[in-house]
Amino acid sequence: MIRRPPRATQVGSSAASDVYKRQGQVRQPDHRSPAQRLVGVLLVEPGATLTLRDLTLTGADVSGDGGAISSAGRLTLDNVRLIDNSATQGGAVAATGTVRIDDSHFVGNQAARGGAISIGAGETLTATTSTFVQNAASVEGGALYLAGSATLTDTTGSANDAPNAGAIRRGTICLGRNAAGRGVRSDA
């Protein structure tokens, strides 16, 4: 089951997949109880597939994992901007499923681990032509916290910060045609 983003338009659907498209921003006041704030704004359950295109998710704040998106299924982000989201782990996205990111931007997200993204054990992140800027973690992985693996191609990072691994922490990483900007470091 996929929880539909607020004020989004469903543009395609099948039994195992939903696609939402919205120009502009998805943002609404958070009226959830503390117990409901344990998951991100969007929850992708095991076996489900969610593709997001051409939208911005901003200002989500949860006390659990995945500020904007908590995914246990298959998640694809295409031209998505995740800005100023926060959570305990994975400030913008926490995933225990497969994640593919194309032409997307993660800016100013915060968490204890994985300021922008946290990827679970045995899972895979593939990012192409994306940016990670000014994300922060209070413990490790200012941009990415990986218990799984990642392939990053034409992806840049700048001014991501954490006491351990300002850019990327742990996991198996394949880098191709990437640029690490000033203030980015990695212990991986």
Short mmCIF file of C-alpha atoms in Angstrom, two decimals:
data_model
loop_
_atom_site.label_atom_id
_atom_site.label_comp_id
_atom_site.label_asym_id
_atom_site.label_seq_id
_atom_site.Cartn_x
_atom_site.Cartn_y
_atom_site.Cartn_z
CA MET A 1 0.00 0.00 0.00
CA ILE A 2 1.24 3.46 -0.88
CA ARG A 3 0.01 6.53 0.92
CA ARG A 4 -0.80 9.19 -1.63
CA PRO A 5 1.05 12.51 -1.29
CA PRO A 6 -1.16 15.47 -0.38
CA ARG A 7 -2.52 17.45 -3.33
CA ALA A 8 -0.82 15.19 -5.90
CA THR A 9 -2.32 13.92 -9.11
CA GLN A 10 -2.12 10.24 -9.93
CA VAL A 11 -0.92 9.96 -13.54
CA GLY A 12 -0.52 6.19 -13.88
CA SER A 13 -1.31 3.02 -12.03
CA SER A 14 -1.04 -0.72 -12.15
CA ALA A 15 -1.54 -3.44 -9.57
CA ALA A 16 2.00 -3.00 -8.19
CA SER A 17 2.83 0.59 -9.11
CA ASP A 18 1.50 4.10 -8.66
CA VAL A 19 2.98 7.21 -10.29
CA TYR A 20 2.32 10.71 -8.94
CA LYS A 21 3.24 13.93 -10.69
CA ARG A 22 2.97 17.46 -9.41
CA GLN A 23 4.60 20.71 -10.44
CA GLY A 24 5.64 22.81 -7.48
CA GLN A 25 5.72 21.75 -3.87
CA VAL A 26 3.97 19.23 -1.67
CA ARG A 27 3.71 20.76 1.75
CA GLN A 28 0.95 20.75 4.29
CA PRO A 29 0.71 21.38 8.03
CA ASP A 30 1.55 18.31 10.10
CA HIS A 31 -1.47 17.44 12.24
CA ARG A 32 -0.30 13.91 13.02
CA SER A 33 -0.02 12.60 16.55
CA PRO A 34 3.46 11.78 17.95
CA ALA A 35 2.84 8.08 17.22
CA GLN A 36 1.97 8.88 13.60
CA ARG A 37 5.17 10.92 13.20
CA LEU A 38 7.27 7.73 13.29
CA VAL A 39 7.17 7.36 9.49
CA GLY A 40 7.78 9.79 6.66
CA VAL A 41 5.16 11.79 4.82
CA LEU A 42 5.09 9.01 2.20
CA LEU A 43 5.20 5.37 3.23
CA VAL A 44 6.03 2.70 0.64
CA GLU A 45 5.22 -0.72 2.05
CA PRO A 46 7.04 -3.99 1.17
CA GLY A 47 6.26 -5.19 -2.35
CA ALA A 48 4.95 -1.77 -3.47
CA THR A 49 6.54 0.49 -6.11
CA LEU A 50 6.43 4.29 -6.04
CA THR A 51 7.75 6.66 -8.72
CA LEU A 52 7.81 10.41 -8.02
CA ARG A 53 8.50 12.93 -10.80
CA ASP A 54 8.87 16.70 -10.98
CA LEU A 55 8.05 17.69 -7.43
CA THR A 56 9.48 19.09 -4.22
CA LEU A 57 9.08 17.53 -0.76
CA THR A 58 10.04 20.01 1.93
CA GLY A 59 9.71 20.64 5.65
CA ALA A 60 8.86 17.12 6.82
CA ASP A 61 9.88 16.42 10.42
CA VAL A 62 9.43 12.95 11.93
CA SER A 63 10.75 11.32 15.09
CA GLY A 64 11.29 8.01 13.25
CA ASP A 65 13.01 7.14 9.97
CA GLY A 66 12.62 8.87 6.60
CA GLY A 67 11.52 12.48 7.01
CA ALA A 68 9.84 12.79 3.61
CA ILE A 69 9.82 9.14 2.47
CA SER A 70 10.05 5.87 4.36
CA SER A 71 10.32 3.03 1.85
CA ALA A 72 10.39 -0.74 2.25
CA GLY A 73 9.46 -1.23 -1.42
CA ARG A 74 10.89 0.01 -4.72
CA LEU A 75 11.31 3.80 -4.88
CA THR A 76 12.22 5.90 -7.94
CA LEU A 77 12.80 9.67 -7.75
CA ASP A 78 13.03 11.56 -11.06
CA ASN A 79 13.66 15.31 -10.90
CA VAL A 80 12.62 15.48 -7.25
CA ARG A 81 13.89 18.06 -4.78
CA LEU A 82 14.01 17.06 -1.10
CA ILE A 83 14.69 20.16 0.98
CA ASP A 84 14.89 20.78 4.74
CA ASN A 85 13.44 17.46 5.91
CA SER A 86 14.46 15.81 9.18
CA ALA A 87 14.20 12.44 10.91
CA THR A 88 16.14 10.18 13.26
CA GLN A 89 17.64 8.26 10.32
CA GLY A 90 17.44 9.30 6.66
CA GLY A 91 16.50 12.98 6.93
CA ALA A 92 14.83 12.94 3.50
CA VAL A 93 14.64 9.19 2.68
CA ALA A 94 15.04 6.02 4.73
CA ALA A 95 14.89 2.83 2.67
CA THR A 96 14.92 -0.87 3.38
CA GLY A 97 14.11 -1.45 -0.29
CA THR A 98 15.70 -0.54 -3.64
CA VAL A 99 16.10 3.18 -4.47
CA ARG A 100 16.82 4.77 -7.86
CA ILE A 101 17.43 8.52 -8.09
CA ASP A 102 17.79 10.50 -11.32
CA ASP A 103 18.38 14.25 -11.68
CA SER A 104 17.29 14.96 -8.09
CA HIS A 105 18.53 17.30 -5.39
CA PHE A 106 18.90 16.85 -1.62
CA VAL A 107 19.47 20.12 0.22
CA GLY A 108 19.55 20.95 3.93
CA ASN A 109 18.18 17.65 5.24
CA GLN A 110 19.11 16.46 8.77
CA ALA A 111 19.24 13.23 10.77
CA ALA A 112 21.42 11.45 13.31
CA ARG A 113 22.51 9.02 10.55
CA GLY A 114 22.18 9.77 6.85
CA GLY A 115 21.37 13.47 6.70
CA ALA A 116 19.83 13.01 3.24
CA ILE A 117 19.45 9.23 2.76
CA SER A 118 19.77 6.06 4.80
CA ILE A 119 19.93 2.71 2.95
CA GLY A 120 19.28 -0.53 4.85
CA ALA A 121 21.43 -3.67 4.92
CA GLY A 122 21.42 -5.64 1.68
CA GLU A 123 19.63 -2.84 -0.23
CA THR A 124 20.83 -0.80 -3.21
CA LEU A 125 20.89 2.91 -4.02
CA THR A 126 21.56 4.03 -7.60
CA ALA A 127 21.94 7.80 -8.10
CA THR A 128 22.61 9.53 -11.43
CA THR A 129 23.09 13.27 -12.11
CA SER A 130 21.98 14.23 -8.62
CA THR A 131 23.29 16.60 -5.95
CA PHE A 132 23.71 16.46 -2.16
CA VAL A 133 24.27 19.91 -0.64
CA GLN A 134 24.40 21.07 3.00
CA ASN A 135 22.90 17.92 4.48
CA ALA A 136 23.94 17.14 8.04
CA ALA A 137 24.02 14.21 10.44
CA SER A 138 24.71 14.51 14.15
CA VAL A 139 26.42 11.09 14.25
CA GLU A 140 27.54 9.87 10.80
CA GLY A 141 26.92 10.12 7.07
CA GLY A 142 26.15 13.78 6.41
CA ALA A 143 24.74 12.94 2.97
CA LEU A 144 24.47 9.13 2.92
CA TYR A 145 24.40 6.40 5.54
CA LEU A 146 24.81 3.03 3.84
CA ALA A 147 24.32 -0.37 5.43
CA GLY A 148 23.76 -1.60 1.86
CA SER A 149 25.45 -0.52 -1.39
CA ALA A 150 25.37 2.47 -3.71
CA THR A 151 26.30 3.31 -7.29
CA LEU A 152 26.76 7.05 -7.81
CA THR A 153 27.26 8.40 -11.35
CA ASP A 154 27.57 12.08 -12.30
CA THR A 155 26.51 12.89 -8.74
CA THR A 156 28.00 15.71 -6.68
CA GLY A 157 28.18 16.64 -3.02
CA SER A 158 29.07 19.90 -1.32
CA ALA A 159 29.17 21.07 2.31
CA ASN A 160 27.64 17.88 3.76
CA ASP A 161 28.68 17.45 7.36
CA ALA A 162 28.82 14.91 10.19
CA PRO A 163 31.32 14.08 12.95
CA ASN A 164 31.98 10.76 11.16
CA ALA A 165 31.92 10.75 7.35
CA GLY A 166 30.65 14.10 6.13
CA ALA A 167 29.58 12.66 2.79
CA ILE A 168 29.17 8.89 2.96
CA ARG A 169 29.37 6.39 5.79
CA ARG A 170 29.83 2.62 5.39
CA GLY A 171 28.53 0.27 2.71
CA THR A 172 29.87 -0.69 -0.70
CA ILE A 173 30.21 2.23 -3.08
CA CYS A 174 30.84 2.38 -6.82
CA LEU A 175 31.77 5.86 -8.03
CA GLY A 176 31.69 6.94 -11.67
CA ARG A 177 32.30 10.48 -12.97
CA ASN A 178 31.55 12.18 -9.64
CA ALA A 179 32.75 15.35 -7.99
CA ALA A 180 33.12 15.81 -4.25
CA GLY A 181 32.87 19.48 -3.33
CA ARG A 182 34.54 21.40 -0.57
CA GLY A 183 33.60 20.20 2.91
CA VAL A 184 32.89 16.64 1.82
CA ARG A 185 34.79 13.77 3.38
CA SER A 186 34.22 10.06 3.60
CA ASP A 187 35.38 7.30 5.90
CA ALA A 188 33.98 4.66 3.55
#
